[in-house]
Coordinates of C-alpha atoms in Angstrom, one line a residue:
Chain A
X67 CA 0.1 0.0 0.2
X68 CA 1.3 3.8 -0.7
X69 CA 2.1 5.5 2.2
X70 CA 2.4 9.8 2.4
X71 CA 4.4 11.0 5.2
X72 CA 4.4 14.6 6.4
X73 CA 7.3 15.0 9.0
X74 CA 6.1 18.5 10.3
X75 CA 3.1 18.1 12.7
X76 CA 3.1 22.0 13.0
X77 CA 5.0 25.0 11.3
X78 CA 4.8 28.5 12.0
X79 CA 5.9 31.7 9.3
X80 CA 5.7 35.2 9.8
X81 CA 3.2 37.1 7.6
X82 CA 4.7 37.9 4.5
X83 CA 7.5 35.4 4.6
X84 CA 7.9 32.6 3.1
X85 CA 7.5 28.8 4.3
X86 CA 7.9 25.1 3.1
X87 CA 5.8 21.9 3.9
X88 CA 7.2 18.8 3.4
X89 CA 5.6 15.6 2.2
X90 CA 7.1 12.3 1.1
X91 CA 5.7 9.1 -0.4
X92 CA 6.2 5.5 -1.2
X93 CA 5.2 4.0 -4.3
X94 CA 6.3 1.8 -7.2
X95 CA 4.6 3.1 -9.7
X96 CA 5.4 5.6 -12.4
X97 CA 2.1 7.1 -13.2
X98 CA 0.2 9.0 -10.3
X99 CA -0.6 12.6 -9.2
X100 CA 0.1 14.3 -6.1
X101 CA -1.9 17.1 -4.4
X102 CA -1.8 19.5 -1.4
X103 CA -5.2 20.1 0.1
X104 CA -6.0 22.9 2.6
X105 CA -8.3 22.5 5.6
X106 CA -9.0 25.8 7.2
X107 CA -11.2 25.9 10.6
X108 CA -14.3 25.7 8.6
X109 CA -13.1 21.9 7.6
X110 CA -13.7 22.4 4.3
X111 CA -10.8 20.4 1.9
X112 CA -10.1 22.9 -0.6
X113 CA -7.4 22.0 -3.5
X114 CA -4.6 24.2 -3.4
X115 CA -2.3 22.6 -6.1
X116 CA -1.8 19.3 -8.0
X117 CA 1.3 17.6 -9.9
X118 CA 1.3 14.9 -12.5
X119 CA 4.1 12.6 -11.9
X120 CA 5.1 12.5 -15.7
X121 CA 5.3 16.2 -15.8
X122 CA 9.0 17.5 -15.0
X123 CA 7.9 21.1 -14.4
X124 CA 6.9 21.9 -11.2
X125 CA 3.4 23.2 -10.6
X126 CA 2.5 26.7 -9.7
X127 CA -0.7 28.5 -8.6
X128 CA -0.1 32.4 -7.5
X129 CA 1.9 31.9 -4.3
X130 CA 1.6 28.5 -4.0
X131 CA 4.7 26.3 -5.8
X132 CA 5.9 22.7 -5.4
X133 CA 9.2 21.1 -5.5
X134 CA 8.6 17.6 -7.1
X135 CA 11.5 15.3 -7.0
X136 CA 10.2 11.9 -8.4
X137 CA 13.4 10.2 -7.8
X138 CA 13.5 10.9 -4.1
X139 CA 9.7 10.5 -4.0
X140 CA 9.3 14.2 -2.4
X141 CA 6.6 16.6 -2.9
X142 CA 7.1 20.0 -0.9
X143 CA 5.0 22.9 -1.0
X144 CA 6.3 26.5 -1.0
X145 CA 3.8 29.2 0.1
X146 CA 5.4 32.9 -0.6
X147 CA 4.2 36.0 1.0
X148 CA 2.4 34.1 3.5
X149 CA -0.8 35.7 4.7
X150 CA -3.1 35.2 7.8
X151 CA -5.6 33.4 5.7
X152 CA -3.3 30.8 4.8
X153 CA -3.3 29.3 8.3
X154 CA -4.9 26.1 7.9
X155 CA -4.0 22.2 8.1
X156 CA -2.5 21.2 4.8
X157 CA -2.6 17.9 3.6
X158 CA -0.4 16.2 0.9
X159 CA -2.3 13.5 -1.1
X160 CA -1.1 10.9 -3.6
X161 CA -3.4 9.0 -5.9
X162 CA -2.6 6.2 -8.7
X163 CA -4.9 6.6 -12.1
X164 CA -8.2 4.8 -11.0
X165 CA -7.6 4.7 -7.0
X166 CA -8.6 6.8 -4.5
X167 CA -6.6 9.5 -2.5
X168 CA -4.1 8.4 0.2
X169 CA -3.4 11.3 2.5
X170 CA -0.5 12.1 4.9
X171 CA -1.2 13.0 8.6
X172 CA -1.3 16.8 7.8
X173 CA 0.6 19.8 9.0
X174 CA -0.8 22.9 11.0
X175 CA 0.4 26.0 9.8
X176 CA 0.3 28.9 12.0
X177 CA 0.6 32.4 10.5
X178 CA 2.0 35.2 13.0
X179 CA 1.0 38.9 11.9
Chain B
X74 CA -24.8 23.1 -8.7
X75 CA -24.7 22.5 -4.9
X76 CA -21.6 20.3 -5.3
X77 CA -21.1 17.8 -2.7
X78 CA -23.6 17.9 0.2
X79 CA -23.8 15.9 3.5
X80 CA -26.0 15.6 6.0
X81 CA -26.1 15.9 9.3
X82 CA -23.2 18.4 10.2
X83 CA -23.4 17.0 13.5
X84 CA -24.6 13.9 15.2
X85 CA -24.3 12.3 18.8
X86 CA -25.1 8.5 19.0
X87 CA -25.0 6.1 21.9
X88 CA -23.3 2.9 21.7
X89 CA -25.0 0.2 19.7
X90 CA -27.2 2.7 17.9
X91 CA -27.1 2.6 13.9
X92 CA -27.5 5.5 11.8
X93 CA -27.0 6.9 8.0
X94 CA -25.0 9.5 6.9
X95 CA -26.2 11.0 3.5
X96 CA -23.8 11.8 0.7
X97 CA -25.3 13.3 -2.5
X98 CA -23.7 15.4 -5.5
X99 CA -25.3 17.1 -8.4
X100 CA -22.0 16.8 -10.7
X101 CA -22.9 13.7 -12.4
X102 CA -19.3 12.2 -11.0
X103 CA -18.6 8.6 -11.2
X104 CA -16.5 8.2 -8.4
X105 CA -17.6 8.7 -4.8
X106 CA -15.9 7.9 -1.6
X107 CA -16.0 8.2 2.3
X108 CA -13.2 9.1 4.6
X109 CA -12.8 9.5 8.2
X110 CA -10.4 12.1 9.7
X111 CA -9.0 11.7 13.1
X112 CA -6.2 13.8 14.4
X113 CA -2.4 13.1 13.4
X114 CA -4.1 10.3 10.9
X115 CA -5.2 12.6 7.9
X116 CA -8.0 11.3 6.2
X117 CA -8.5 7.3 5.5
X118 CA -10.6 5.8 3.1
X119 CA -13.5 3.7 4.4
X120 CA -15.4 2.5 1.2
X121 CA -15.5 4.0 -2.3
X122 CA -17.8 3.5 -5.7
X123 CA -16.9 3.6 -9.2
X124 CA -20.5 3.8 -10.2
X125 CA -24.1 3.0 -9.5
X126 CA -24.3 -0.5 -8.2
X127 CA -20.5 -0.9 -7.6
X128 CA -18.8 -0.5 -4.0
X129 CA -15.6 -1.7 -2.7
X130 CA -13.7 -1.4 0.5
X131 CA -10.9 1.2 1.6
X132 CA -8.4 1.0 4.1
X133 CA -10.9 1.1 7.3
X134 CA -14.1 -0.6 6.0
X135 CA -15.1 -2.4 9.3
X136 CA -18.3 -1.2 11.1
X137 CA -19.5 0.7 7.9
X138 CA -22.0 -0.2 5.0
X139 CA -22.4 1.6 1.9
X140 CA -24.5 1.3 -1.3
X141 CA -24.7 2.7 -4.6
X142 CA -28.2 2.8 -5.9
X143 CA -28.1 6.1 -8.0
X144 CA -25.1 8.3 -9.5
X145 CA -26.1 10.9 -7.0
X146 CA -26.3 9.4 -3.6
X147 CA -23.7 7.5 -1.6
X148 CA -25.0 6.7 1.9
X149 CA -22.9 5.5 4.9
X150 CA -24.2 3.4 7.6
X151 CA -22.8 2.7 10.9
X152 CA -24.4 -0.5 12.0
X153 CA -23.7 -0.4 15.7
X154 CA -22.0 2.4 16.4
X155 CA -18.9 2.2 18.8
X156 CA -16.7 5.0 20.4
X157 CA -13.8 4.2 18.1
X158 CA -16.0 5.6 15.2
X159 CA -15.8 9.0 16.9
X160 CA -14.6 11.1 13.7
X161 CA -15.2 13.6 11.4
X162 CA -16.5 12.0 8.3
X163 CA -16.0 13.4 4.6
X164 CA -17.8 12.4 1.4
X165 CA -16.0 13.2 -1.6
X166 CA -16.5 12.7 -5.5
X167 CA -14.6 12.8 -8.7
X168 CA -15.5 12.7 -12.5
X169 CA -12.4 10.8 -14.0
X170 CA -12.0 11.0 -17.8
X171 CA -8.9 9.2 -18.7
X172 CA -5.6 10.8 -18.2
X173 CA -7.0 13.4 -15.9
X174 CA -5.4 14.4 -12.4
X175 CA -8.6 13.0 -10.8
X176 CA -9.4 16.0 -8.5
X177 CA -12.0 15.2 -5.8
X178 CA -14.5 17.3 -4.4
X179 CA -15.3 17.1 -0.7
X180 CA -18.5 17.9 1.2
X181 CA -18.3 20.1 4.1
X182 CA -18.1 17.1 6.6
X183 CA -20.3 15.1 9.5
X184 CA -18.9 15.4 12.9
X185 CA -19.8 12.6 14.6
X186 CA -19.6 11.6 18.5
X187 CA -20.2 8.1 19.9
X188 CA -20.9 8.0 23.6

């Protein structure tokens, strides 16, 4: 079974600074997809960014970008110019074609004003 | 579109009681799934369905039943509630044309407490 590991239970960043959340995964597949989800206090799961494993270029969405290292099975999320609204739980997730998501344990991000 | 809806938002049960968590989506998605979220463990898959009439077990299926009689609805049944089933439950759905990134859309969650 695939596993997804987020080694940082909590992270803190100063407003306007940059923070990187780590994620590693274990798989023997070559075709898969990776996601970062944000869960604010409202509990709603919000997709932040996605990465297809066959793409070498790292995905970016405005202030959010990833560092995808396929050989190392690493998928970190960088948040630039952090805002108070970025405070939330962040979940890394893995999915093979046709299979459901496997989630990491989550990282709680706190943003200090 | 309402997206993915879940009812109820909160529920308290006594040990041994049964109940059904409702999930519906109006996006004509083939895939639907149920997850439970526990502190420090992320979301774990309970059951999923790849289409009407087809269901399968996920990582933690014991104590739960599902059925998929229509594309829109995917109820989760707790047969005899136990305190270990205290959790937040999320329903999700996705449309899966070939070669896509398979984004899942999540409902707002149901917080269940079993006493």
